[in-house]
XYZ file of C-alpha atoms in Angstrom:
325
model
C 68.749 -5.738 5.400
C 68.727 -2.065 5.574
C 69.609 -0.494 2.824
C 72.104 1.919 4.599
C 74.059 -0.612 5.678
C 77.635 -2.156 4.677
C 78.481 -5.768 6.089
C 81.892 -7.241 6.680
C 82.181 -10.171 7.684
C 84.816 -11.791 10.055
C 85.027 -15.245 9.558
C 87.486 -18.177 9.705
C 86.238 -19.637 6.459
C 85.166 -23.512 7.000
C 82.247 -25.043 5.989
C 79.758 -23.245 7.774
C 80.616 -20.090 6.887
C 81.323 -20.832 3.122
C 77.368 -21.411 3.351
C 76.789 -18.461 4.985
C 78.925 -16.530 2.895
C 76.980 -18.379 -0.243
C 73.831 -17.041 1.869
C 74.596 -13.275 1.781
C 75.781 -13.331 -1.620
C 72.279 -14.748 -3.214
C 71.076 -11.576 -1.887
C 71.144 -8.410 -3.776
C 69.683 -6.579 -1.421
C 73.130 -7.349 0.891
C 75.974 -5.328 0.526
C 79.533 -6.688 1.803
C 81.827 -4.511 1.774
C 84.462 -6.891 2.670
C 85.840 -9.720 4.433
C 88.302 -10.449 7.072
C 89.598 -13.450 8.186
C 90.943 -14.966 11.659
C 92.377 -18.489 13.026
C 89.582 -21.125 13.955
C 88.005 -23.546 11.520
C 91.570 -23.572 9.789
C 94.136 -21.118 9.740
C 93.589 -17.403 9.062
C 95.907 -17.644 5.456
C 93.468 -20.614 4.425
C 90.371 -19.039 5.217
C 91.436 -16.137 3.519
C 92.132 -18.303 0.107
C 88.752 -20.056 1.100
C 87.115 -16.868 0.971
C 88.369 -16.113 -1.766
C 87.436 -19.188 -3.492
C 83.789 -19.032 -2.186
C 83.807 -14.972 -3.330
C 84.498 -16.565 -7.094
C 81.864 -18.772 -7.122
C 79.447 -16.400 -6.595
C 80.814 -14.470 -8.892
C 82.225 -11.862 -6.772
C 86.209 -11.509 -6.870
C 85.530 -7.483 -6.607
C 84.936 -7.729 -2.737
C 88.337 -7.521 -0.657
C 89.429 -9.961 1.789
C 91.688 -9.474 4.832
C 93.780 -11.511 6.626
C 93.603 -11.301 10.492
C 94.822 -12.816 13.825
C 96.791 -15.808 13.388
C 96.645 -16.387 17.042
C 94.554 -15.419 19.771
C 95.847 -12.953 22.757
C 97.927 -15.662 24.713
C 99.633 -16.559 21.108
C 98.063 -20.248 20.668
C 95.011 -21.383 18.471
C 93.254 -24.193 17.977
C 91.779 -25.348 14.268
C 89.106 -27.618 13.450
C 90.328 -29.793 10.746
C 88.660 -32.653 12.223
C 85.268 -31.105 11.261
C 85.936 -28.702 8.146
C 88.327 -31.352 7.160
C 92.120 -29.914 5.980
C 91.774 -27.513 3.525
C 88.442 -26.221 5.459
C 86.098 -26.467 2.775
C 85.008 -30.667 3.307
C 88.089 -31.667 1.105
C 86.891 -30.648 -2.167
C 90.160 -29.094 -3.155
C 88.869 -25.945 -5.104
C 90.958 -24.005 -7.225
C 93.314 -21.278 -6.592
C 91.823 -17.878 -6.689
C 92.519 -15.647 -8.876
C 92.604 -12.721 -6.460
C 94.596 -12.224 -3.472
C 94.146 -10.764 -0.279
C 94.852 -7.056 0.651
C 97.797 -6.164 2.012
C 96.078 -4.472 4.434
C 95.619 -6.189 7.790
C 92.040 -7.029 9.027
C 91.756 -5.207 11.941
C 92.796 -2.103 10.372
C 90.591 -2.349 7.913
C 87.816 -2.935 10.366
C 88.695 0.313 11.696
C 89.115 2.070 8.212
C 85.840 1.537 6.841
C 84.146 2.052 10.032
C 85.872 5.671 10.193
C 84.768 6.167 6.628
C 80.712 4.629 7.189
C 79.998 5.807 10.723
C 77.121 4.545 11.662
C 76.428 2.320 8.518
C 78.792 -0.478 9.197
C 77.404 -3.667 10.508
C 80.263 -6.145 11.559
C 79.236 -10.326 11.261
C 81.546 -12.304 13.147
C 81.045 -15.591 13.134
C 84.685 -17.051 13.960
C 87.004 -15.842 17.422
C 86.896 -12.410 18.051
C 90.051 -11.510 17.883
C 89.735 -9.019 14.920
C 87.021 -7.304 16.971
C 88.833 -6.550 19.885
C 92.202 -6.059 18.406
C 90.279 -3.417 15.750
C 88.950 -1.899 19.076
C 92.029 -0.914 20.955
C 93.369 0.817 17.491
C 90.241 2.788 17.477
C 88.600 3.200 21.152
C 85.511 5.139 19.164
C 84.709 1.748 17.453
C 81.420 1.221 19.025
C 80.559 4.897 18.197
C 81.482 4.734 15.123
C 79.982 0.673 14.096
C 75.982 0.318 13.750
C 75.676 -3.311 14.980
C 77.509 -6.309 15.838
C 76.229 -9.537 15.313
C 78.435 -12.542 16.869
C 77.874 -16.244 16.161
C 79.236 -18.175 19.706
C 78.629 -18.554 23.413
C 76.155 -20.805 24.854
C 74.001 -20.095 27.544
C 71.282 -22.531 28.317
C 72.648 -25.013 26.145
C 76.136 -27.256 26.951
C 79.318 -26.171 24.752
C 81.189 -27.647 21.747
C 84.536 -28.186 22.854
C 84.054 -28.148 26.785
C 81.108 -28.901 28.862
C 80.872 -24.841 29.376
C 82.355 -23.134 26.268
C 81.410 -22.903 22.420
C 84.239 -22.889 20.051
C 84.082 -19.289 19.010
C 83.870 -18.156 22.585
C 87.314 -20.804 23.735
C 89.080 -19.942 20.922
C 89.933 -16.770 22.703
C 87.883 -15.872 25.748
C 89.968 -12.499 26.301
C 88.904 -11.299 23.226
C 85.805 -12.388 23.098
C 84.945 -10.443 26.782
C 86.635 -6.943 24.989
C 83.857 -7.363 22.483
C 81.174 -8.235 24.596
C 81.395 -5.326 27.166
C 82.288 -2.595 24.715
C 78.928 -0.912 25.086
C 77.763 -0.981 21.408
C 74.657 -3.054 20.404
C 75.507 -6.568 19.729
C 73.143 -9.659 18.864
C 74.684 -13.059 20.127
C 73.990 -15.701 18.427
C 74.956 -19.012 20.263
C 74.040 -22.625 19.892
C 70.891 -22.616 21.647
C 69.381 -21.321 18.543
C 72.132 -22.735 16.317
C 72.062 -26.461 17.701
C 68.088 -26.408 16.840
C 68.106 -25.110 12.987
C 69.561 -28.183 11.074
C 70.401 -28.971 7.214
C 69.611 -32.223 6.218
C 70.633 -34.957 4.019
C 67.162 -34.441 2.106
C 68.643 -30.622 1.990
C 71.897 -31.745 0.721
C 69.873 -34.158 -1.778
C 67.806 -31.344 -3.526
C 70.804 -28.878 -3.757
C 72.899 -31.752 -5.881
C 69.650 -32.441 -7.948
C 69.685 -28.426 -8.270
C 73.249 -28.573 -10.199
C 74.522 -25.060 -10.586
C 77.377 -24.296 -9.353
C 77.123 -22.937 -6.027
C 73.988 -25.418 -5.021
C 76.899 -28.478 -6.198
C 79.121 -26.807 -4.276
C 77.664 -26.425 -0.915
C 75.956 -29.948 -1.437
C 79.809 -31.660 -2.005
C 80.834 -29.695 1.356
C 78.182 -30.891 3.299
C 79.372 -34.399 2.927
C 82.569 -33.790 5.210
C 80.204 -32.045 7.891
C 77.712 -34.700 7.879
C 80.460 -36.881 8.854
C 81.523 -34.801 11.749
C 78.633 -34.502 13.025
C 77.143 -38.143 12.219
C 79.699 -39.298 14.351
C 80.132 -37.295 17.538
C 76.687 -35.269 18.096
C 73.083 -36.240 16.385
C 74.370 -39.824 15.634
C 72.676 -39.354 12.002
C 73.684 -37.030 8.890
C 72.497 -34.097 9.443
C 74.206 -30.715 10.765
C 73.626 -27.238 12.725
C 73.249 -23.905 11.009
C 75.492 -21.999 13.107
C 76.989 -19.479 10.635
C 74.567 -18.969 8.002
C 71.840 -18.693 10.877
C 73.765 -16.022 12.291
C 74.219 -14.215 8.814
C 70.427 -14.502 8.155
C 69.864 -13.200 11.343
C 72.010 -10.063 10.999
C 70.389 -9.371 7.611
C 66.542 -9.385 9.312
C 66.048 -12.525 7.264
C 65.140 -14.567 10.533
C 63.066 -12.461 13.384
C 64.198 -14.362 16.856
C 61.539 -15.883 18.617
C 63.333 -15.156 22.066
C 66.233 -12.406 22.487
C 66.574 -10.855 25.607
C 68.951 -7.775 26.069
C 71.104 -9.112 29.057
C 74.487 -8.448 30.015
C 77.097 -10.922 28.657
C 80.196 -11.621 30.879
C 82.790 -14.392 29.736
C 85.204 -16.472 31.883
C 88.730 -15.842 31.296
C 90.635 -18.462 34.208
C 91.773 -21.197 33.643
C 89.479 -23.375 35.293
C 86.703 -25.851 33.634
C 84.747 -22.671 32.605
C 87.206 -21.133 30.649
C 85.235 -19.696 27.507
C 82.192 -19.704 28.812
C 79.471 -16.764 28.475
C 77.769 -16.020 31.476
C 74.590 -14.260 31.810
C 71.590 -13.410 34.015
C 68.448 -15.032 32.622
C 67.156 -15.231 35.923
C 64.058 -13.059 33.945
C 63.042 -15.303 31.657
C 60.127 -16.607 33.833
C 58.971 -12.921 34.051
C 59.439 -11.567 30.615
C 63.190 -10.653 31.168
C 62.861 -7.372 32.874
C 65.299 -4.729 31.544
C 69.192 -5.257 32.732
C 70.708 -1.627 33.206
C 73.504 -1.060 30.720
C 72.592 -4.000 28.603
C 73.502 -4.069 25.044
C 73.965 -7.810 23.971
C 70.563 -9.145 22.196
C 70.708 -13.348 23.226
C 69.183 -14.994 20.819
C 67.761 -18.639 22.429
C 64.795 -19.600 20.158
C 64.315 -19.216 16.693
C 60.982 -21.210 14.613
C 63.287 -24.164 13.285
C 62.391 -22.984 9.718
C 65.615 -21.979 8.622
C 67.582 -24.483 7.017
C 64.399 -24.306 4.307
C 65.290 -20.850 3.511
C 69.103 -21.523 3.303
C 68.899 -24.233 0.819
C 65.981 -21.900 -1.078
C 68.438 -18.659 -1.672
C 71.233 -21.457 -2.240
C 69.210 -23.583 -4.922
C 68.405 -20.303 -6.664
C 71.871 -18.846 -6.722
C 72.466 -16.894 -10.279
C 75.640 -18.561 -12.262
C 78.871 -16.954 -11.422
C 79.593 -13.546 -13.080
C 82.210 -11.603 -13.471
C 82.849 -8.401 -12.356
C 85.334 -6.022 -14.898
């Protein structure tokens, strides 16, 4: 990551983005300077608790977390209990934190520490993006003012998660997510035709229980939940995608895409079968994607399928938990 710049991460904290979290955190290099939290894997209050949970672990209970949009912009929401199980984290029932949340609400703070780091603030998003665009009509100068956006959702060769067309993210609020997507500043999209194809094993999960410190126990306890989910209703054996922490590697320069054309990224917003979807021209791709004018969204489609390796590396090596005074 580049030295000059300050992460914070949106995220709806579930599984998946506990390891990503977990991820970032094993890196010293990374500097978060804090997290917000929105409605999607559970509810924006739990993920925020979940955060902060995760942020202990790790030893970390200095960074602040945010609570965000409850809610997307018609006022409904839709959680994933069913996969992150119901307190979001697999069912293992953590511990309060010690810390709370700020006061202040995520969007604003978005905005804050973007007025206060132009041009060294990269946002990682890898729930709705409902923060985003809400944090964008406070401050129209966002994009000016924010380095990069990187975005885990949309699908664009590959089918959706929760409709034939749409990936969760993306559904969860398409209104949103379109704001974000066509505010002009440079954005890498990560969707599941990159996620779908990096995948954590049960050998994975076997060698971070044998590993037995505290955040390698952890993340190999919460993978027993996701296995299940996905045993049953996608690869039909126990083993799961890397959306999030693929996403958070990514944005770091951790993973170098193996295909990521800059295309215009549209998203349908009726009410129709394709609600949620992300539309874009890849008519190019037969002809080394010839530049779109006014492009700014980076899609990645193919990564080398090495990943999961390095996750369960940086999460096997994780220091003990310290505490910051």
């Amino acid at each position: 990551m580049a030295s000059e710049e300050t992460l914070i991460v949106d995220c709806d904290t579930g599984i998946d983005d506990a390891l990503a979290l977990l991820y970032l955190l094993g890196d010293p290099d990374v500097e978060i300077g804090a997290v917000t939290t929105v409605f999607g894997n559970t509810d924006a209050d739990t993920a925020a608790l979940n955060t902060l949970r995760v942020l202990e672990l790790a030893g970390r209970p200095d960074i602040p977390v945010a609570v965000g949009a409850r809610s997307n912009w018609r006022g409904g929401s839709h959680l994933a209990s069913y996969v992150h199980g119901d307190d979001g984290l697999g069912n293992t029932n953590l511990p309060a934190p010690t810390a709370a949340p700020s006061s202040e609400p995520a969007a604003e703070l978005i905005v804050r520490l973007a007025r206060q780091n132009p041009g060294t603030v990269h946002l990682l998003a890898v729930g709705p993006l409902t923060n985003l665009a809400t944090a964008l009509l406070l401050e129209p100068e966002l994009p000016r003012l924010v380095k990069h956006v990187t975005i885990m959702g949309g699908a664009l060769r590959h089918p959706g998660n929760v409709t034939p067309a749409a990936e969760a993210n993306i559904h969860n609020d398409p209104e949103a997510a379109r704001i974000v997507l066509q505010a002009g500043w440079p954005v890498t999209l990560v969707p599941l035709d990159a996620t779908m194809t990096e995948v954590i094993t049960e050998d994975h999960q076997r060698r971070l229980a044998a590993t037995g410190s505290p955040v390698a126990t952890f993340t190999a306890s919460i993978l027993d939940q996701y296995f299940d989910f996905y045993e049953s209703t996608v690869f039909g054996e126990r083993k799961a995608a890397c959306h999030d922490p693929l996403a958070a590697a990514i944005a770091v320069g951790d993973v170098e895409p193996l295909l990521a054309p800059v295309v215009a990224v549209d998203v349908d917003t009726e009410d129709g079968p394709g609600r949620g979807a992300t539309v874009a021209d890849l008519r190019g791709q037969y002809r080394n994607f010839p530049p779109q004018e006014g492009a700014t969204v980076r899609v990645v489609l193919e990564t080398d399928r090495t990943f999961p390796e390095l996750l369960v590396d940086r999460l096997c090596s994780a220091a003990p938990a310290r505490r910051v005074a």
